[in-house]
PDB file of C-alpha atoms and ligand atoms in Angstrom:
ATOM      1  CA  MET U   1      87.098  37.928 -18.621  1.00 54.00           C
ATOM      2  CA  ALA U   2      84.373  39.262 -16.950  1.00 57.00           C
ATOM      3  CA  LEU U   3      82.039  42.587 -19.047  1.00 60.00           C
ATOM      4  CA  PRO U   4      82.575  45.822 -16.984  1.00 63.00           C
ATOM      5  CA  SER U   5      78.978  46.905 -15.846  1.00 65.00           C
ATOM      6  CA  SER U   6      78.905  50.136 -16.896  1.00 69.00           C
ATOM      7  CA  TYR U   7      80.233  51.870 -20.147  1.00 69.00           C
ATOM      8  CA  PRO U   8      82.224  55.071 -18.290  1.00 66.00           C
ATOM      9  CA  ALA U   9      84.772  56.246 -21.238  1.00 68.00           C
ATOM     10  CA  GLN U  10      81.561  55.888 -23.396  1.00 70.00           C
ATOM     11  CA  HIS U  11      80.244  60.011 -23.185  1.00 76.00           C
ATOM     12  CA  CYS U  12      77.283  59.232 -25.154  1.00 89.00           C
ATOM     13  CA  SER U  13      72.975  58.938 -23.880  1.00 91.00           C
ATOM     14  CA  VAL U  14      73.260  55.528 -25.863  1.00 91.00           C
ATOM     15  CA  ALA U  15      76.165  53.901 -23.153  1.00 91.00           C
ATOM     16  CA  ARG U  16      74.475  55.921 -20.469  1.00 91.00           C
ATOM     17  CA  ALA U  17      70.493  54.111 -21.540  1.00 94.00           C
ATOM     18  CA  LEU U  18      72.231  50.709 -21.891  1.00 93.00           C
ATOM     19  CA  ASP U  19      73.634  51.723 -18.429  1.00 92.00           C
ATOM     20  CA  VAL U  20      70.420  51.412 -17.072  1.00 94.00           C
ATOM     21  CA  LEU U  21      68.810  49.272 -19.679  1.00 96.00           C
ATOM     22  CA  GLY U  22      70.637  46.911 -21.422  1.00 95.00           C
ATOM     23  CA  GLU U  23      71.230  44.066 -18.685  1.00 95.00           C
ATOM     24  CA  ARG U  24      69.481  40.698 -18.640  1.00 94.00           C
ATOM     25  CA  TRP U  25      65.632  40.537 -18.580  1.00 97.00           C
ATOM     26  CA  THR U  26      66.012  44.282 -17.953  1.00 98.00           C
ATOM     27  CA  LEU U  27      63.692  44.973 -21.545  1.00 97.00           C
ATOM     28  CA  LEU U  28      61.570  42.564 -20.899  1.00 97.00           C
ATOM     29  CA  ILE U  29      60.320  43.859 -17.705  1.00 98.00           C
ATOM     30  CA  VAL U  30      60.027  46.367 -19.439  1.00 98.00           C
ATOM     31  CA  ARG U  31      57.794  45.468 -22.378  1.00 97.00           C
ATOM     32  CA  ASP U  32      55.729  43.054 -19.476  1.00 97.00           C
ATOM     33  CA  ALA U  33      54.687  46.577 -17.531  1.00 98.00           C
ATOM     34  CA  PHE U  34      53.565  48.492 -20.999  1.00 98.00           C
ATOM     35  CA  TYR U  35      51.161  44.506 -21.158  1.00 97.00           C
ATOM     36  CA  GLY U  36      50.052  45.539 -17.642  1.00 97.00           C
ATOM     37  CA  LEU U  37      51.898  42.814 -15.235  1.00 97.00           C
ATOM     38  CA  ARG U  38      52.764  44.376 -12.238  1.00 96.00           C
ATOM     39  CA  ARG U  39      53.315  42.117  -9.778  1.00 96.00           C
ATOM     40  CA  PHE U  40      56.437  40.223  -8.548  1.00 96.00           C
ATOM     41  CA  LYS U  41      55.353  36.900  -8.957  1.00 94.00           C
ATOM     42  CA  ASP U  42      53.137  37.601 -11.731  1.00 94.00           C
ATOM     43  CA  PHE U  43      57.426  38.559 -13.168  1.00 96.00           C
ATOM     44  CA  VAL U  44      58.654  35.586 -12.022  1.00 95.00           C
ATOM     45  CA  ASP U  45      55.822  32.979 -13.419  1.00 92.00           C
ATOM     46  CA  HIS U  46      55.459  35.155 -16.846  1.00 92.00           C
ATOM     47  CA  LEU U  47      59.436  35.447 -17.373  1.00 94.00           C
ATOM     48  CA  ASP U  48      61.321  32.067 -15.388  1.00 93.00           C
ATOM     49  CA  ILE U  49      63.448  34.481 -14.510  1.00 95.00           C
ATOM     50  CA  PRO U  50      65.387  34.039 -11.590  1.00 96.00           C
ATOM     51  CA  ARG U  51      63.848  35.918  -7.793  1.00 97.00           C
ATOM     52  CA  ALA U  52      67.025  37.265  -7.059  1.00 98.00           C
ATOM     53  CA  VAL U  53      67.897  38.549 -10.518  1.00 97.00           C
ATOM     54  CA  LEU U  54      64.606  39.730 -10.704  1.00 98.00           C
ATOM     55  CA  THR U  55      64.513  42.020  -7.333  1.00 98.00           C
ATOM     56  CA  ALA U  56      67.718  43.669  -8.600  1.00 98.00           C
ATOM     57  CA  ARG U  57      66.415  44.707 -11.874  1.00 98.00           C
ATOM     58  CA  LEU U  58      63.053  46.017 -10.223  1.00 98.00           C
ATOM     59  CA  LYS U  59      65.363  48.087  -8.286  1.00 97.00           C
ATOM     60  CA  THR U  60      67.683  49.512 -11.097  1.00 97.00           C
ATOM     61  CA  LEU U  61      64.224  50.234 -12.673  1.00 98.00           C
ATOM     62  CA  GLU U  62      62.793  52.275  -9.955  1.00 98.00           C
ATOM     63  CA  ASP U  63      66.530  54.255  -8.493  1.00 98.00           C
ATOM     64  CA  GLU U  64      66.936  54.889 -11.826  1.00 98.00           C
ATOM     65  CA  GLY U  65      62.557  56.291 -11.733  1.00 98.00           C
ATOM     66  CA  VAL U  66      61.666  53.995 -14.402  1.00 98.00           C
ATOM     67  CA  LEU U  67      59.097  51.705 -12.144  1.00 98.00           C
ATOM     68  CA  ALA U  68      57.379  53.163  -9.439  1.00 98.00           C
ATOM     69  CA  ARG U  69      56.059  50.443  -6.399  1.00 97.00           C
ATOM     70  CA  VAL U  70      52.940  51.607  -6.047  1.00 97.00           C
ATOM     71  CA  PRO U  71      50.166  50.565  -3.669  1.00 95.00           C
ATOM     72  CA  GLY U  72      47.867  47.768  -5.715  1.00 92.00           C
ATOM     73  CA  PRO U  73      44.137  46.016  -5.109  1.00 90.00           C
ATOM     74  CA  GLY U  74      44.529  44.618  -1.259  1.00 88.00           C
ATOM     75  CA  LYS U  75      47.499  47.136  -0.888  1.00 87.00           C
ATOM     76  CA  ARG U  76      50.166  43.983  -1.745  1.00 91.00           C
ATOM     77  CA  THR U  77      53.160  46.636  -3.748  1.00 94.00           C
ATOM     78  CA  GLU U  78      53.128  46.303  -6.956  1.00 97.00           C
ATOM     79  CA  TYR U  79      55.146  47.719 -10.014  1.00 98.00           C
ATOM     80  CA  GLU U  80      53.806  51.488 -12.280  1.00 97.00           C
ATOM     81  CA  LEU U  81      55.495  52.738 -15.219  1.00 98.00           C
ATOM     82  CA  THR U  82      56.289  55.961 -14.658  1.00 98.00           C
ATOM     83  CA  GLU U  83      56.146  58.908 -17.007  1.00 98.00           C
ATOM     84  CA  LYS U  84      59.831  57.941 -17.165  1.00 98.00           C
ATOM     85  CA  GLY U  85      58.844  54.055 -18.273  1.00 98.00           C
ATOM     86  CA  LEU U  86      56.119  55.213 -19.825  1.00 98.00           C
ATOM     87  CA  GLY U  87      58.712  56.995 -22.741  1.00 97.00           C
ATOM     88  CA  LEU U  88      60.449  53.594 -22.982  1.00 98.00           C
ATOM     89  CA  TRP U  89      57.358  52.594 -25.462  1.00 97.00           C
ATOM     90  CA  PRO U  90      58.407  53.322 -29.119  1.00 95.00           C
ATOM     91  CA  ILE U  91      61.793  51.492 -28.090  1.00 95.00           C
ATOM     92  CA  VAL U  92      60.057  48.298 -26.948  1.00 96.00           C
ATOM     93  CA  ARG U  93      57.908  49.129 -29.441  1.00 95.00           C
ATOM     94  CA  GLY U  94      60.365  49.818 -32.443  1.00 93.00           C
ATOM     95  CA  LEU U  95      62.498  46.092 -30.432  1.00 94.00           C
ATOM     96  CA  MET U  96      58.789  43.859 -31.139  1.00 94.00           C
ATOM     97  CA  THR U  97      59.017  45.362 -34.990  1.00 92.00           C
ATOM     98  CA  TRP U  98      61.957  44.467 -35.644  1.00 94.00           C
ATOM     99  CA  GLY U  99      62.228  40.836 -34.279  1.00 94.00           C
ATOM    100  CA  ASP U 100      58.815  40.580 -36.134  1.00 92.00           C
ATOM    101  CA  GLU U 101      61.396  41.344 -39.738  1.00 92.00           C
ATOM    102  CA  HIS U 102      63.980  38.953 -38.628  1.00 95.00           C
ATOM    103  CA  TYR U 103      63.216  36.167 -35.827  1.00 92.00           C
ATOM    104  CA  ALA U 104      59.464  35.462 -36.868  1.00 91.00           C
ATOM    105  CA  PRO U 105      59.049  33.430 -39.277  1.00 90.00           C
ATOM    106  CA  ALA U 106      55.741  32.766 -38.844  1.00 90.00           C
ATOM    107  CA  GLY U 107      54.525  35.932 -38.633  1.00 89.00           C
ATOM    108  CA  PRO U 108      54.014  38.976 -36.071  1.00 90.00           C
ATOM    109  CA  LEU U 109      53.558  37.129 -32.170  1.00 89.00           C
ATOM    110  CA  ARG U 110      51.460  39.926 -31.321  1.00 93.00           C
ATOM    111  CA  ARG U 111      49.896  42.348 -33.129  1.00 94.00           C
ATOM    112  CA  LEU U 112      48.636  46.233 -32.004  1.00 96.00           C
ATOM    113  CA  ARG U 113      46.116  47.680 -32.984  1.00 97.00           C
ATOM    114  CA  HIS U 114      44.092  51.051 -32.333  1.00 98.00           C
ATOM    115  CA  GLN U 115      41.132  50.997 -30.039  1.00 97.00           C
ATOM    116  CA  ALA U 116      39.782  53.511 -31.137  1.00 98.00           C
ATOM    117  CA  ASP U 117      38.804  52.434 -34.887  1.00 98.00           C
ATOM    118  CA  ASP U 118      40.753  48.602 -34.729  1.00 97.00           C
ATOM    119  CA  GLY U 119      42.867  50.385 -36.924  1.00 97.00           C
ATOM    120  CA  GLN U 120      46.082  48.352 -37.021  1.00 96.00           C
ATOM    121  CA  LEU U 121      49.673  49.814 -36.911  1.00 95.00           C
ATOM    122  CA  ASP U 122      52.711  50.003 -38.291  1.00 91.00           C
ATOM    123  CA  ALA U 123      56.342  50.069 -38.132  1.00 88.00           C
ATOM    124  CA  ASP U 124      55.987  53.668 -36.906  1.00 90.00           C
ATOM    125  CA  GLY U 125      52.910  53.274 -34.509  1.00 94.00           C
ATOM    126  CA  ARG U 126      51.175  55.439 -37.217  1.00 96.00           C
ATOM    127  CA  CYS U 127      47.301  53.573 -36.756  1.00 98.00           C
ATOM    128  CA  ALA U 128      45.816  52.090 -40.628  1.00 97.00           C
ATOM    129  CA  VAL U 129      43.057  53.654 -40.467  1.00 98.00           C
ATOM    130  CA  CYS U 130      42.855  57.215 -38.652  1.00 98.00           C
ATOM    131  CA  ARG U 131      46.957  58.115 -39.837  1.00 98.00           C
ATOM    132  CA  GLN U 132      47.488  58.641 -36.368  1.00 97.00           C
ATOM    133  CA  ILE U 133      50.826  57.952 -33.689  1.00 96.00           C
ATOM    134  CA  VAL U 134      48.507  55.557 -31.168  1.00 96.00           C
ATOM    135  CA  PRO U 135      48.963  56.820 -27.491  1.00 96.00           C
ATOM    136  CA  VAL U 136      50.977  53.607 -25.308  1.00 96.00           C
ATOM    137  CA  GLY U 137      47.647  53.650 -23.784  1.00 96.00           C
ATOM    138  CA  ASP U 138      44.702  53.049 -26.398  1.00 98.00           C
ATOM    139  CA  THR U 139      46.630  50.615 -28.141  1.00 98.00           C
ATOM    140  CA  VAL U 140      45.200  47.021 -27.610  1.00 98.00           C
ATOM    141  CA  VAL U 141      47.465  44.080 -28.291  1.00 96.00           C
ATOM    142  CA  GLU U 142      46.609  41.157 -29.225  1.00 95.00           C
ATOM    143  CA  ARG U 143      47.665  37.387 -30.347  1.00 92.00           C
ATOM    144  CA  GLY U 144      49.409  37.900 -34.035  1.00 91.00           C
ATOM    145  CA  PRO U 145      49.383  34.824 -36.952  1.00 88.00           C
ATOM    146  CA  GLY U 146      53.300  34.099 -35.537  1.00 87.00           C
ATOM    147  CA  PHE U 147      51.392  33.260 -31.590  1.00 85.00           C
ATOM    148  CA  GLY U 148      51.778  30.213 -30.227  1.00 81.00           C
ATOM    149  CA  HIS U 149      54.808  28.921 -33.438  1.00 74.00           C
ATOM    150  CA  ASP U 150      57.261  27.655 -30.842  1.00 72.00           C
ATOM    151  CA  GLY U 151      55.230  26.104 -28.184  1.00 77.00           C
ATOM    152  CA  GLU U 152      52.197  28.828 -25.404  1.00 80.00           C
ATOM    153  CA  ARG U 153      53.210  29.737 -22.089  1.00 82.00           C
ATOM    154  CA  THR U 154      49.626  28.189 -19.926  1.00 83.00           C
ATOM    155  CA  ASP U 155      50.022  29.608 -16.830  1.00 85.00           C
ATOM    156  CA  ALA U 156      47.419  31.760 -15.727  1.00 89.00           C
ATOM    157  CA  ILE U 157      48.857  35.015 -15.753  1.00 89.00           C
ATOM    158  CA  SER U 158      50.656  34.343 -19.135  1.00 88.00           C
ATOM    159  CA  THR U 159      47.248  33.149 -20.509  1.00 88.00           C
ATOM    160  CA  SER U 160      45.624  36.073 -18.462  1.00 89.00           C
ATOM    161  CA  MET U 161      48.342  38.220 -20.637  1.00 88.00           C
ATOM    162  CA  ASN U 162      47.448  36.948 -24.352  1.00 89.00           C
ATOM    163  CA  ARG U 163      43.954  37.751 -23.581  1.00 92.00           C
ATOM    164  CA  PRO U 164      43.354  40.718 -26.398  1.00 94.00           C
ATOM    165  CA  HIS U 165      43.653  43.859 -24.085  1.00 96.00           C
ATOM    166  CA  ARG U 166      44.347  47.463 -24.070  1.00 97.00           C
ATOM    167  CA  LEU U 167      48.185  48.343 -22.922  1.00 97.00           C
ATOM    168  CA  LEU U 168      48.927  49.617 -19.591  1.00 97.00           C
ATOM    169  CA  ASP U 169      45.546  47.880 -18.501  1.00 95.00           C
ATOM    170  CA  PRO U 170      46.053  45.528 -15.518  1.00 95.00           C
ATOM    171  CA  VAL U 171      46.897  41.762 -15.637  1.00 93.00           C
ATOM    172  CA  ARG U 172      45.872  40.180 -12.302  1.00 87.00           C
ATOM    173  CA  ILE U 173      45.093  36.621 -11.668  1.00 82.00           C
ATOM    174  CA  ARG U 174      41.868  36.671 -10.039  1.00 65.00           C
ATOM    175  CA  TRP U 175      43.631  34.115  -7.213  1.00 56.00           C
ATOM    176  CA  SER U 176      46.837  36.533  -7.144  1.00 47.00           C
ATOM    177  CA  ALA U 177      44.331  39.739  -6.118  1.00 43.00           C
TER     178      ALA U 177
HETATM  179 ZN1   ZN E   1      43.304  54.617 -35.553  1.00 80.99          ZN
END
């Protein structure tokens, strides 16, 4: 039996949010957008997602104002998180923390730190050095001790994405510019 595609009887904000975010792949696309991916092909390459599914998910995210289409270098279409989309950062960070806690026996796959002072971020996104909640754009993502234990993707965009870099800074590969 097919599951219904929405939760019409659920008058609850969690159900409403899941109508937008709860389909397979959607939060991974959002996560990759925080990591700096912006191009259709780069999402395809990094996620191994069928193109038709990616097209559908991007359309939903665009229709809901989570992602916006913007012209990138060479006027190629790119996708960028809107203000509404940026509001998902605590959710994505929380899922990372929960996944690391329960499904990463070799340790966190990725670590987050504060660009200003190199402090590690805790589960709440608070910097160990300055004790502030670090804004997403001041956060650096880098490999953690558990990175690569289940194999490592070696395609060009994954290699670029896995270098330490600030969240939201565009990650592109040279030959796709
Ligand atoms: Zn700090």
